[in-house]
């Protein structure tokens, strides 16, 4: 780097960034004091930095914490509990369906008679929905 | 981080509020999209919480956090390229923040747009190193830590990035 040996480009860049150790930085500074080409190179690095600095950056983001907290709560929910809850929900839905279809008769164990009795007893799903939703006048 | 790892969400909340601006600004410059940056900012903090138990305070927390964000950003950029080759025009996607009195300063806005577009055209790793150095003031060692590389590699990445920017900005009229 002394005399006619120019510092490499990445060394000049690190010098401009103040990222060299003191001894190397002193060598580069000494060289640049006597070398127009390297001084010009340093000036150009400084110009690019100045241009980059004109960009103020993006405006503030939306606060991230509410979404992060919601994600954490979802992901922390124990898998076993979720599975147990899902199973219980499925069982309850199945029971409710059998009561609705079977007209409340727990003695119906076979699928065929359930449908038959449901229509006979007048407690089919269609009947129930028909009474639950009033007709428009 | 230690408090958070012990189940104190209040500690995580403080960390998120303290660092969300830094992470978001970094991701906007990496991705060129506020929406994607917002999305990955949340993801960064979710991963931070997930990794809290493994965090060892040997280096800078900032570098560690920006490493998570950087990995997510580069992964997103790779996925984008798989879908289609996208020429990042950061200025078009995310206009610079308005400063007092700057609204009418068209020249200033055009310069900002040119700078963002030029930064957006850099290769991913060069852009990452440059953004961390220029806009987040990380030391070369911190950048190396954030990128999982050596200080020597950081020197080369920054040198190439600056050369590319100089050529790009001179040709694009961003600097004389």
PDB file of C-alpha atoms in Angstrom:
ATOM      1  CA  UNK A   1       0.000   0.000   0.000  1.00  0.00           C
ATOM      2  CA  UNK A   2       3.010   2.235   0.435  1.00  0.00           C
ATOM      3  CA  UNK A   3       4.527   4.072  -2.490  1.00  0.00           C
ATOM      4  CA  UNK A   4       2.812   3.208  -5.761  1.00  0.00           C
ATOM      5  CA  UNK A   5       0.776   0.322  -4.331  1.00  0.00           C
ATOM      6  CA  UNK A   6      -2.826   1.450  -4.174  1.00  0.00           C
ATOM      7  CA  UNK A   7      -5.088  -0.002  -1.503  1.00  0.00           C
ATOM      8  CA  UNK A   8      -7.698  -2.340  -2.909  1.00  0.00           C
ATOM      9  CA  UNK A   9     -11.225  -1.041  -3.370  1.00  0.00           C
ATOM     10  CA  UNK A  10     -12.729  -2.912  -0.435  1.00  0.00           C
ATOM     11  CA  UNK A  11      -9.984  -1.563   1.825  1.00  0.00           C
ATOM     12  CA  UNK A  12     -10.753   1.999   0.740  1.00  0.00           C
ATOM     13  CA  UNK A  13     -14.424   1.310   1.362  1.00  0.00           C
ATOM     14  CA  UNK A  14     -13.662   0.007   4.855  1.00  0.00           C
ATOM     15  CA  UNK A  15     -11.442   3.042   5.447  1.00  0.00           C
ATOM     16  CA  UNK A  16     -14.311   5.361   4.468  1.00  0.00           C
ATOM     17  CA  UNK A  17     -16.585   3.428   6.830  1.00  0.00           C
ATOM     18  CA  UNK A  18     -14.092   3.701   9.690  1.00  0.00           C
ATOM     19  CA  UNK A  19     -13.897  -0.070   9.840  1.00  0.00           C
ATOM     20  CA  UNK A  20     -10.116  -0.553   9.622  1.00  0.00           C
ATOM     21  CA  UNK A  21      -7.798  -1.066  12.554  1.00  0.00           C
ATOM     22  CA  UNK A  22      -5.742   1.960  13.523  1.00  0.00           C
ATOM     23  CA  UNK A  23      -2.475   0.831  11.912  1.00  0.00           C
ATOM     24  CA  UNK A  24      -4.054   0.000   8.528  1.00  0.00           C
ATOM     25  CA  UNK A  25      -6.133   3.165   8.619  1.00  0.00           C
ATOM     26  CA  UNK A  26      -2.982   5.222   9.162  1.00  0.00           C
ATOM     27  CA  UNK A  27      -1.331   3.544   6.175  1.00  0.00           C
ATOM     28  CA  UNK A  28      -4.335   4.226   3.925  1.00  0.00           C
ATOM     29  CA  UNK A  29      -4.565   7.813   5.100  1.00  0.00           C
ATOM     30  CA  UNK A  30      -0.869   8.314   4.373  1.00  0.00           C
ATOM     31  CA  UNK A  31      -1.249   6.852   0.905  1.00  0.00           C
ATOM     32  CA  UNK A  32      -4.325   8.884   0.047  1.00  0.00           C
ATOM     33  CA  UNK A  33      -2.628  12.112   1.119  1.00  0.00           C
ATOM     34  CA  UNK A  34      -0.180  11.583  -1.736  1.00  0.00           C
ATOM     35  CA  UNK A  35      -2.376   9.806  -4.301  1.00  0.00           C
ATOM     36  CA  UNK A  36      -4.916  11.767  -6.353  1.00  0.00           C
ATOM     37  CA  UNK A  37      -6.556   8.616  -7.780  1.00  0.00           C
ATOM     38  CA  UNK A  38      -7.278   7.116  -4.361  1.00  0.00           C
ATOM     39  CA  UNK A  39      -8.406  10.465  -2.995  1.00  0.00           C
ATOM     40  CA  UNK A  40     -10.842  10.756  -5.876  1.00  0.00           C
ATOM     41  CA  UNK A  41     -12.039   7.206  -5.178  1.00  0.00           C
ATOM     42  CA  UNK A  42     -12.675   8.133  -1.555  1.00  0.00           C
ATOM     43  CA  UNK A  43     -14.578  11.234  -2.619  1.00  0.00           C
ATOM     44  CA  UNK A  44     -16.822   9.133  -4.845  1.00  0.00           C
ATOM     45  CA  UNK A  45     -17.529   6.733  -2.003  1.00  0.00           C
ATOM     46  CA  UNK A  46     -18.491   9.729   0.098  1.00  0.00           C
ATOM     47  CA  UNK A  47     -20.787  10.998  -2.679  1.00  0.00           C
ATOM     48  CA  UNK A  48     -22.636   7.684  -2.872  1.00  0.00           C
ATOM     49  CA  UNK A  49     -23.063   7.693   0.912  1.00  0.00           C
ATOM     50  CA  UNK A  50     -24.426  11.232   0.722  1.00  0.00           C
ATOM     51  CA  UNK A  51     -26.933  10.251  -1.971  1.00  0.00           C
ATOM     52  CA  UNK A  52     -28.050   7.212   0.011  1.00  0.00           C
ATOM     53  CA  UNK A  53     -28.499   9.373   3.096  1.00  0.00           C
ATOM     54  CA  UNK A  54     -31.052  11.552   1.282  1.00  0.00           C
ATOM     55  CA  UNK A  55     -33.612   8.784   1.577  1.00  0.00           C
ATOM     56  CA  UNK A  56     -35.400   9.257   4.912  1.00  0.00           C
ATOM     57  CA  UNK A  57     -36.743   5.696   4.963  1.00  0.00           C
ATOM     58  CA  UNK A  58     -40.256   4.386   5.333  1.00  0.00           C
ATOM     59  CA  UNK A  59     -42.915   5.838   7.593  1.00  0.00           C
ATOM     60  CA  UNK A  60     -43.635   4.070  10.878  1.00  0.00           C
ATOM     61  CA  UNK A  61     -45.330   0.687  10.654  1.00  0.00           C
ATOM     62  CA  UNK A  62     -48.560  -0.336  12.309  1.00  0.00           C
ATOM     63  CA  UNK A  63     -47.825  -1.554  15.848  1.00  0.00           C
ATOM     64  CA  UNK A  64     -46.819  -5.202  15.560  1.00  0.00           C
ATOM     65  CA  UNK A  65     -47.506  -6.354  19.108  1.00  0.00           C
ATOM     66  CA  UNK A  66     -51.290  -7.023  18.879  1.00  0.00           C
ATOM     67  CA  UNK A  67     -50.810  -9.320  15.882  1.00  0.00           C
ATOM     68  CA  UNK A  68     -47.732 -10.958  17.408  1.00  0.00           C
ATOM     69  CA  UNK A  69     -49.568 -11.580  20.662  1.00  0.00           C
ATOM     70  CA  UNK A  70     -52.548 -13.077  18.827  1.00  0.00           C
ATOM     71  CA  UNK A  71     -50.239 -15.406  16.894  1.00  0.00           C
ATOM     72  CA  UNK A  72     -48.457 -16.458  20.080  1.00  0.00           C
ATOM     73  CA  UNK A  73     -51.719 -17.214  21.843  1.00  0.00           C
ATOM     74  CA  UNK A  74     -52.894 -19.333  18.912  1.00  0.00           C
ATOM     75  CA  UNK A  75     -49.610 -21.206  18.685  1.00  0.00           C
ATOM     76  CA  UNK A  76     -49.328 -21.760  22.420  1.00  0.00           C
ATOM     77  CA  UNK A  77     -52.743 -23.465  22.663  1.00  0.00           C
ATOM     78  CA  UNK A  78     -51.910 -27.030  23.736  1.00  0.00           C
ATOM     79  CA  UNK A  79     -52.378 -29.561  20.960  1.00  0.00           C
ATOM     80  CA  UNK A  80     -53.879 -32.133  23.347  1.00  0.00           C
ATOM     81  CA  UNK A  81     -56.508 -29.692  24.545  1.00  0.00           C
ATOM     82  CA  UNK A  82     -57.348 -28.705  20.977  1.00  0.00           C
ATOM     83  CA  UNK A  83     -57.691 -32.374  20.032  1.00  0.00           C
ATOM     84  CA  UNK A  84     -59.823 -33.145  23.089  1.00  0.00           C
ATOM     85  CA  UNK A  85     -62.027 -30.136  22.394  1.00  0.00           C
ATOM     86  CA  UNK A  86     -62.424 -31.147  18.759  1.00  0.00           C
ATOM     87  CA  UNK A  87     -63.295 -34.721  19.709  1.00  0.00           C
ATOM     88  CA  UNK A  88     -65.846 -33.577  22.279  1.00  0.00           C
ATOM     89  CA  UNK A  89     -67.373 -31.197  19.736  1.00  0.00           C
ATOM     90  CA  UNK A  90     -67.633 -33.977  17.151  1.00  0.00           C
ATOM     91  CA  UNK A  91     -69.277 -36.314  19.687  1.00  0.00           C
ATOM     92  CA  UNK A  92     -71.747 -33.622  20.725  1.00  0.00           C
ATOM     93  CA  UNK A  93     -72.604 -32.879  17.101  1.00  0.00           C
ATOM     94  CA  UNK A  94     -73.104 -36.575  16.403  1.00  0.00           C
ATOM     95  CA  UNK A  95     -75.351 -36.966  19.430  1.00  0.00           C
ATOM     96  CA  UNK A  96     -77.381 -33.916  18.502  1.00  0.00           C
ATOM     97  CA  UNK A  97     -77.787 -35.179  14.967  1.00  0.00           C
ATOM     98  CA  UNK A  98     -78.928 -38.601  16.130  1.00  0.00           C
ATOM     99  CA  UNK A  99     -81.469 -36.986  18.461  1.00  0.00           C
ATOM    100  CA  UNK A 100     -82.775 -34.739  15.685  1.00  0.00           C
ATOM    101  CA  UNK A 101     -82.942 -37.456  13.076  1.00  0.00           C
ATOM    102  CA  UNK A 102     -84.232 -40.061  15.457  1.00  0.00           C
ATOM    103  CA  UNK A 103     -86.856 -37.839  17.037  1.00  0.00           C
ATOM    104  CA  UNK A 104     -85.193 -38.112  20.405  1.00  0.00           C
ATOM    105  CA  UNK A 105     -85.518 -41.869  20.635  1.00  0.00           C
ATOM    106  CA  UNK A 106     -82.362 -43.343  22.069  1.00  0.00           C
ATOM    107  CA  UNK A 107     -83.628 -46.847  21.319  1.00  0.00           C
ATOM    108  CA  UNK A 108     -82.927 -46.430  17.593  1.00  0.00           C
ATOM    109  CA  UNK A 109     -79.615 -48.134  17.015  1.00  0.00           C
ATOM    110  CA  UNK A 110     -79.855 -48.996  13.333  1.00  0.00           C
ATOM    111  CA  UNK A 111     -79.784 -46.461  10.534  1.00  0.00           C
ATOM    112  CA  UNK A 112     -82.726 -47.812   8.532  1.00  0.00           C
ATOM    113  CA  UNK A 113     -85.437 -47.601  11.174  1.00  0.00           C
ATOM    114  CA  UNK A 114     -84.261 -44.194  12.310  1.00  0.00           C
ATOM    115  CA  UNK A 115     -85.119 -42.626   8.980  1.00  0.00           C
ATOM    116  CA  UNK A 116     -88.378 -44.481   8.850  1.00  0.00           C
ATOM    117  CA  UNK A 117     -89.412 -43.496  12.356  1.00  0.00           C
ATOM    118  CA  UNK A 118     -88.253 -39.973  11.895  1.00  0.00           C
ATOM    119  CA  UNK A 119     -90.703 -39.401   9.116  1.00  0.00           C
ATOM    120  CA  UNK A 120     -93.378 -41.261  10.992  1.00  0.00           C
ATOM    121  CA  UNK A 121     -92.878 -39.348  14.194  1.00  0.00           C
ATOM    122  CA  UNK A 122     -92.880 -36.014  12.376  1.00  0.00           C
ATOM    123  CA  UNK A 123     -89.542 -34.954  13.914  1.00  0.00           C
ATOM    124  CA  UNK A 124     -87.303 -34.995  10.901  1.00  0.00           C
ATOM    125  CA  UNK A 125     -84.708 -32.297  10.298  1.00  0.00           C
ATOM    126  CA  UNK A 126     -86.886 -30.721   7.634  1.00  0.00           C
ATOM    127  CA  UNK A 127     -89.828 -30.577  10.018  1.00  0.00           C
ATOM    128  CA  UNK A 128     -87.794 -28.965  12.725  1.00  0.00           C
ATOM    129  CA  UNK A 129     -86.321 -26.334  10.416  1.00  0.00           C
ATOM    130  CA  UNK A 130     -89.728 -25.694   8.951  1.00  0.00           C
ATOM    131  CA  UNK A 131     -91.116 -24.860  12.368  1.00  0.00           C
ATOM    132  CA  UNK A 132     -88.043 -22.945  13.491  1.00  0.00           C
ATOM    133  CA  UNK A 133     -88.053 -20.551  10.536  1.00  0.00           C
ATOM    134  CA  UNK A 134     -91.317 -18.668  10.265  1.00  0.00           C
ATOM    135  CA  UNK A 135     -92.722 -18.303   6.784  1.00  0.00           C
ATOM    136  CA  UNK A 136     -92.748 -14.886   5.231  1.00  0.00           C
ATOM    137  CA  UNK A 137     -96.196 -13.477   4.919  1.00  0.00           C
TER     138      UNK A 137
ATOM    139  CA  UNK B   1     -35.057 -11.900  26.507  1.00  0.00           C
ATOM    140  CA  UNK B   2     -34.460 -13.909  29.654  1.00  0.00           C
ATOM    141  CA  UNK B   3     -37.620 -12.501  31.224  1.00  0.00           C
ATOM    142  CA  UNK B   4     -39.556 -13.279  28.063  1.00  0.00           C
ATOM    143  CA  UNK B   5     -38.227 -16.811  27.951  1.00  0.00           C
ATOM    144  CA  UNK B   6     -39.544 -17.257  31.508  1.00  0.00           C
ATOM    145  CA  UNK B   7     -43.051 -16.537  30.220  1.00  0.00           C
ATOM    146  CA  UNK B   8     -43.209 -12.779  30.748  1.00  0.00           C
ATOM    147  CA  UNK B   9     -45.064 -11.487  27.678  1.00  0.00           C
ATOM    148  CA  UNK B  10     -44.673  -7.939  28.968  1.00  0.00           C
ATOM    149  CA  UNK B  11     -40.942  -8.251  28.328  1.00  0.00           C
ATOM    150  CA  UNK B  12     -41.573  -9.413  24.763  1.00  0.00           C
ATOM    151  CA  UNK B  13     -43.952  -6.540  24.236  1.00  0.00           C
ATOM    152  CA  UNK B  14     -41.270  -4.062  25.255  1.00  0.00           C
ATOM    153  CA  UNK B  15     -38.809  -5.674  22.848  1.00  0.00           C
ATOM    154  CA  UNK B  16     -41.309  -5.610  19.987  1.00  0.00           C
ATOM    155  CA  UNK B  17     -42.171  -1.968  20.567  1.00  0.00           C
ATOM    156  CA  UNK B  18     -38.512  -1.047  20.888  1.00  0.00           C
ATOM    157  CA  UNK B  19     -37.360  -2.809  17.717  1.00  0.00           C
ATOM    158  CA  UNK B  20     -40.340  -2.943  15.342  1.00  0.00           C
ATOM    159  CA  UNK B  21     -39.351   0.282  13.585  1.00  0.00           C
ATOM    160  CA  UNK B  22     -35.827  -0.988  12.933  1.00  0.00           C
ATOM    161  CA  UNK B  23     -36.974  -4.383  11.698  1.00  0.00           C
ATOM    162  CA  UNK B  24     -39.718  -2.867   9.550  1.00  0.00           C
ATOM    163  CA  UNK B  25     -37.416  -0.285   7.930  1.00  0.00           C
ATOM    164  CA  UNK B  26     -34.870  -2.997   7.182  1.00  0.00           C
ATOM    165  CA  UNK B  27     -37.504  -5.247   5.624  1.00  0.00           C
ATOM    166  CA  UNK B  28     -39.013  -2.456   3.520  1.00  0.00           C
ATOM    167  CA  UNK B  29     -35.604  -1.755   2.048  1.00  0.00           C
ATOM    168  CA  UNK B  30     -35.023  -5.441   1.446  1.00  0.00           C
ATOM    169  CA  UNK B  31     -38.437  -6.241  -0.022  1.00  0.00           C
ATOM    170  CA  UNK B  32     -39.712  -2.951  -1.398  1.00  0.00           C
ATOM    171  CA  UNK B  33     -43.190  -3.558  -0.069  1.00  0.00           C
ATOM    172  CA  UNK B  34     -44.736  -2.172   3.105  1.00  0.00           C
ATOM    173  CA  UNK B  35     -47.325  -4.923   3.265  1.00  0.00           C
ATOM    174  CA  UNK B  36     -44.801  -7.715   2.968  1.00  0.00           C
ATOM    175  CA  UNK B  37     -42.501  -5.928   5.392  1.00  0.00           C
ATOM    176  CA  UNK B  38     -45.337  -5.614   7.905  1.00  0.00           C
ATOM    177  CA  UNK B  39     -46.104  -9.294   7.520  1.00  0.00           C
ATOM    178  CA  UNK B  40     -42.486 -10.364   7.985  1.00  0.00           C
ATOM    179  CA  UNK B  41     -41.989  -7.948  10.883  1.00  0.00           C
ATOM    180  CA  UNK B  42     -44.630  -9.890  12.776  1.00  0.00           C
ATOM    181  CA  UNK B  43     -43.068 -13.168  11.698  1.00  0.00           C
ATOM    182  CA  UNK B  44     -39.650 -11.973  12.875  1.00  0.00           C
ATOM    183  CA  UNK B  45     -40.972 -11.305  16.360  1.00  0.00           C
ATOM    184  CA  UNK B  46     -42.909 -14.552  16.518  1.00  0.00           C
ATOM    185  CA  UNK B  47     -39.663 -16.359  15.681  1.00  0.00           C
ATOM    186  CA  UNK B  48     -37.796 -14.220  18.190  1.00  0.00           C
ATOM    187  CA  UNK B  49     -40.164 -15.419  20.902  1.00  0.00           C
ATOM    188  CA  UNK B  50     -39.833 -19.001  19.678  1.00  0.00           C
ATOM    189  CA  UNK B  51     -36.048 -18.798  19.856  1.00  0.00           C
ATOM    190  CA  UNK B  52     -35.901 -16.881  23.146  1.00  0.00           C
ATOM    191  CA  UNK B  53     -35.003 -19.989  25.119  1.00  0.00           C
ATOM    192  CA  UNK B  54     -32.002 -20.591  22.864  1.00  0.00           C
ATOM    193  CA  UNK B  55     -30.782 -16.986  22.816  1.00  0.00           C
ATOM    194  CA  UNK B  56     -27.355 -16.456  24.328  1.00  0.00           C
ATOM    195  CA  UNK B  57     -26.368 -12.857  24.954  1.00  0.00           C
ATOM    196  CA  UNK B  58     -22.872 -13.284  23.531  1.00  0.00           C
ATOM    197  CA  UNK B  59     -23.305 -10.866  20.621  1.00  0.00           C
ATOM    198  CA  UNK B  60     -25.465  -7.874  19.838  1.00  0.00           C
ATOM    199  CA  UNK B  61     -29.194  -8.452  20.195  1.00  0.00           C
ATOM    200  CA  UNK B  62     -29.738  -6.141  17.205  1.00  0.00           C
ATOM    201  CA  UNK B  63     -27.576  -8.341  14.961  1.00  0.00           C
ATOM    202  CA  UNK B  64     -29.345 -11.458  16.169  1.00  0.00           C
ATOM    203  CA  UNK B  65     -32.776  -9.971  15.499  1.00  0.00           C
ATOM    204  CA  UNK B  66     -31.781  -8.615  12.088  1.00  0.00           C
ATOM    205  CA  UNK B  67     -30.387 -12.018  11.210  1.00  0.00           C
ATOM    206  CA  UNK B  68     -33.839 -13.519  11.736  1.00  0.00           C
ATOM    207  CA  UNK B  69     -35.392 -10.735   9.653  1.00  0.00           C
ATOM    208  CA  UNK B  70     -32.702 -11.064   6.973  1.00  0.00           C
ATOM    209  CA  UNK B  71     -33.215 -14.800   6.631  1.00  0.00           C
ATOM    210  CA  UNK B  72     -36.956 -14.293   6.286  1.00  0.00           C
ATOM    211  CA  UNK B  73     -36.455 -11.532   3.714  1.00  0.00           C
ATOM    212  CA  UNK B  74     -34.079 -13.560   1.583  1.00  0.00           C
ATOM    213  CA  UNK B  75     -36.359 -16.548   1.767  1.00  0.00           C
ATOM    214  CA  UNK B  76     -39.263 -14.387   0.610  1.00  0.00           C
ATOM    215  CA  UNK B  77     -37.170 -12.957  -2.225  1.00  0.00           C
ATOM    216  CA  UNK B  78     -36.182 -16.441  -3.343  1.00  0.00           C
ATOM    217  CA  UNK B  79     -39.820 -17.510  -3.328  1.00  0.00           C
ATOM    218  CA  UNK B  80     -40.742 -14.466  -5.382  1.00  0.00           C
ATOM    219  CA  UNK B  81     -38.169 -15.378  -7.976  1.00  0.00           C
ATOM    220  CA  UNK B  82     -39.545 -18.850  -8.239  1.00  0.00           C
ATOM    221  CA  UNK B  83     -42.939 -17.397  -9.082  1.00  0.00           C
ATOM    222  CA  UNK B  84     -41.702 -14.724 -11.440  1.00  0.00           C
ATOM    223  CA  UNK B  85     -38.701 -12.593 -12.056  1.00  0.00           C
ATOM    224  CA  UNK B  86     -39.519  -9.278 -10.513  1.00  0.00           C
ATOM    225  CA  UNK B  87     -37.486  -6.184 -11.094  1.00  0.00           C
ATOM    226  CA  UNK B  88     -37.744  -4.449  -7.749  1.00  0.00           C
ATOM    227  CA  UNK B  89     -38.808  -0.883  -8.060  1.00  0.00           C
ATOM    228  CA  UNK B  90     -38.811   0.129  -4.438  1.00  0.00           C
ATOM    229  CA  UNK B  91     -39.845   3.662  -5.151  1.00  0.00           C
ATOM    230  CA  UNK B  92     -42.961   2.577  -6.971  1.00  0.00           C
ATOM    231  CA  UNK B  93     -44.020   0.201  -4.216  1.00  0.00           C
ATOM    232  CA  UNK B  94     -43.175   2.208  -1.174  1.00  0.00           C
ATOM    233  CA  UNK B  95     -42.938   5.967  -1.469  1.00  0.00           C
ATOM    234  CA  UNK B  96     -40.504   7.601   0.947  1.00  0.00           C
ATOM    235  CA  UNK B  97     -41.793   9.084   4.172  1.00  0.00           C
ATOM    236  CA  UNK B  98     -42.860  12.672   3.795  1.00  0.00           C
ATOM    237  CA  UNK B  99     -40.808  15.227   5.618  1.00  0.00           C
ATOM    238  CA  UNK B 100     -41.982  18.696   6.583  1.00  0.00           C
ATOM    239  CA  UNK B 101     -41.860  20.896   3.521  1.00  0.00           C
ATOM    240  CA  UNK B 102     -40.754  18.086   1.284  1.00  0.00           C
ATOM    241  CA  UNK B 103     -44.097  17.448  -0.358  1.00  0.00           C
ATOM    242  CA  UNK B 104     -43.481  19.963  -3.109  1.00  0.00           C
ATOM    243  CA  UNK B 105     -39.875  19.039  -3.460  1.00  0.00           C
ATOM    244  CA  UNK B 106     -40.227  16.926  -6.550  1.00  0.00           C
ATOM    245  CA  UNK B 107     -36.509  16.771  -7.140  1.00  0.00           C
ATOM    246  CA  UNK B 108     -35.941  15.386  -3.671  1.00  0.00           C
ATOM    247  CA  UNK B 109     -38.630  12.759  -4.173  1.00  0.00           C
ATOM    248  CA  UNK B 110     -37.195  11.772  -7.524  1.00  0.00           C
ATOM    249  CA  UNK B 111     -33.770  11.394  -5.979  1.00  0.00           C
ATOM    250  CA  UNK B 112     -35.199   9.227  -3.225  1.00  0.00           C
ATOM    251  CA  UNK B 113     -36.991   7.147  -5.813  1.00  0.00           C
ATOM    252  CA  UNK B 114     -33.802   6.715  -7.825  1.00  0.00           C
ATOM    253  CA  UNK B 115     -31.854   5.724  -4.721  1.00  0.00           C
ATOM    254  CA  UNK B 116     -34.447   3.171  -3.629  1.00  0.00           C
ATOM    255  CA  UNK B 117     -34.695   1.705  -7.085  1.00  0.00           C
ATOM    256  CA  UNK B 118     -30.913   1.414  -7.327  1.00  0.00           C
ATOM    257  CA  UNK B 119     -30.680  -0.244  -3.917  1.00  0.00           C
ATOM    258  CA  UNK B 120     -33.504  -2.561  -4.948  1.00  0.00           C
ATOM    259  CA  UNK B 121     -31.588  -3.705  -8.006  1.00  0.00           C
ATOM    260  CA  UNK B 122     -28.604  -4.903  -5.984  1.00  0.00           C
ATOM    261  CA  UNK B 123     -28.176  -8.649  -5.459  1.00  0.00           C
ATOM    262  CA  UNK B 124     -29.817  -9.778  -2.211  1.00  0.00           C
ATOM    263  CA  UNK B 125     -26.689 -10.177  -0.113  1.00  0.00           C
ATOM    264  CA  UNK B 126     -25.126  -6.945  -1.325  1.00  0.00           C
ATOM    265  CA  UNK B 127     -28.367  -5.122  -0.559  1.00  0.00           C
ATOM    266  CA  UNK B 128     -28.565  -6.711   2.889  1.00  0.00           C
ATOM    267  CA  UNK B 129     -25.013  -5.684   3.761  1.00  0.00           C
ATOM    268  CA  UNK B 130     -25.492  -2.174   2.418  1.00  0.00           C
ATOM    269  CA  UNK B 131     -28.799  -1.585   4.192  1.00  0.00           C
ATOM    270  CA  UNK B 132     -27.390  -2.814   7.494  1.00  0.00           C
ATOM    271  CA  UNK B 133     -24.361  -0.554   7.141  1.00  0.00           C
ATOM    272  CA  UNK B 134     -25.913   2.548   5.624  1.00  0.00           C
ATOM    273  CA  UNK B 135     -29.286   2.695   7.314  1.00  0.00           C
ATOM    274  CA  UNK B 136     -28.791   0.766  10.538  1.00  0.00           C
ATOM    275  CA  UNK B 137     -25.215   1.740  11.249  1.00  0.00           C
ATOM    276  CA  UNK B 138     -24.048  -1.774  12.050  1.00  0.00           C
ATOM    277  CA  UNK B 139     -20.306  -2.319  12.289  1.00  0.00           C
ATOM    278  CA  UNK B 140     -18.676  -4.760   9.883  1.00  0.00           C
ATOM    279  CA  UNK B 141     -18.492  -7.337  12.676  1.00  0.00           C
ATOM    280  CA  UNK B 142     -22.187  -6.900  13.454  1.00  0.00           C
ATOM    281  CA  UNK B 143     -23.084  -7.213   9.775  1.00  0.00           C
ATOM    282  CA  UNK B 144     -21.042 -10.399   9.583  1.00  0.00           C
ATOM    283  CA  UNK B 145     -22.918 -11.717  12.605  1.00  0.00           C
ATOM    284  CA  UNK B 146     -26.283 -10.713  11.138  1.00  0.00           C
ATOM    285  CA  UNK B 147     -25.487 -12.375   7.835  1.00  0.00           C
ATOM    286  CA  UNK B 148     -23.709 -15.417   9.166  1.00  0.00           C
ATOM    287  CA  UNK B 149     -20.515 -14.637   7.292  1.00  0.00           C
ATOM    288  CA  UNK B 150     -17.032 -13.213   7.826  1.00  0.00           C
ATOM    289  CA  UNK B 151     -15.905  -9.611   8.127  1.00  0.00           C
ATOM    290  CA  UNK B 152     -13.831 -10.077   4.959  1.00  0.00           C
ATOM    291  CA  UNK B 153     -16.917 -11.115   3.022  1.00  0.00           C
ATOM    292  CA  UNK B 154     -18.762  -8.088   4.329  1.00  0.00           C
ATOM    293  CA  UNK B 155     -15.971  -5.844   3.025  1.00  0.00           C
ATOM    294  CA  UNK B 156     -16.286  -7.391  -0.425  1.00  0.00           C
ATOM    295  CA  UNK B 157     -20.080  -7.227  -0.438  1.00  0.00           C
ATOM    296  CA  UNK B 158     -20.073  -3.558   0.529  1.00  0.00           C
ATOM    297  CA  UNK B 159     -17.396  -2.699  -1.998  1.00  0.00           C
ATOM    298  CA  UNK B 160     -19.335  -4.376  -4.818  1.00  0.00           C
ATOM    299  CA  UNK B 161     -22.590  -2.815  -3.688  1.00  0.00           C
ATOM    300  CA  UNK B 162     -21.082   0.668  -3.640  1.00  0.00           C
ATOM    301  CA  UNK B 163     -19.531   0.200  -7.069  1.00  0.00           C
ATOM    302  CA  UNK B 164     -22.811  -1.015  -8.509  1.00  0.00           C
ATOM    303  CA  UNK B 165     -24.695   1.858  -6.924  1.00  0.00           C
ATOM    304  CA  UNK B 166     -22.237   4.406  -8.196  1.00  0.00           C
ATOM    305  CA  UNK B 167     -22.599   3.100 -11.756  1.00  0.00           C
ATOM    306  CA  UNK B 168     -26.365   2.819 -11.451  1.00  0.00           C
ATOM    307  CA  UNK B 169     -26.899   6.240  -9.919  1.00  0.00           C
ATOM    308  CA  UNK B 170     -24.592   7.985 -12.362  1.00  0.00           C
ATOM    309  CA  UNK B 171     -26.360   6.351 -15.298  1.00  0.00           C
ATOM    310  CA  UNK B 172     -29.794   6.920 -13.788  1.00  0.00           C
ATOM    311  CA  UNK B 173     -29.120  10.554 -12.941  1.00  0.00           C
ATOM    312  CA  UNK B 174     -29.309  10.049  -9.194  1.00  0.00           C
ATOM    313  CA  UNK B 175     -25.912  11.670  -8.779  1.00  0.00           C
ATOM    314  CA  UNK B 176     -23.717  13.785 -10.950  1.00  0.00           C
TER     315      UNK B 176
END
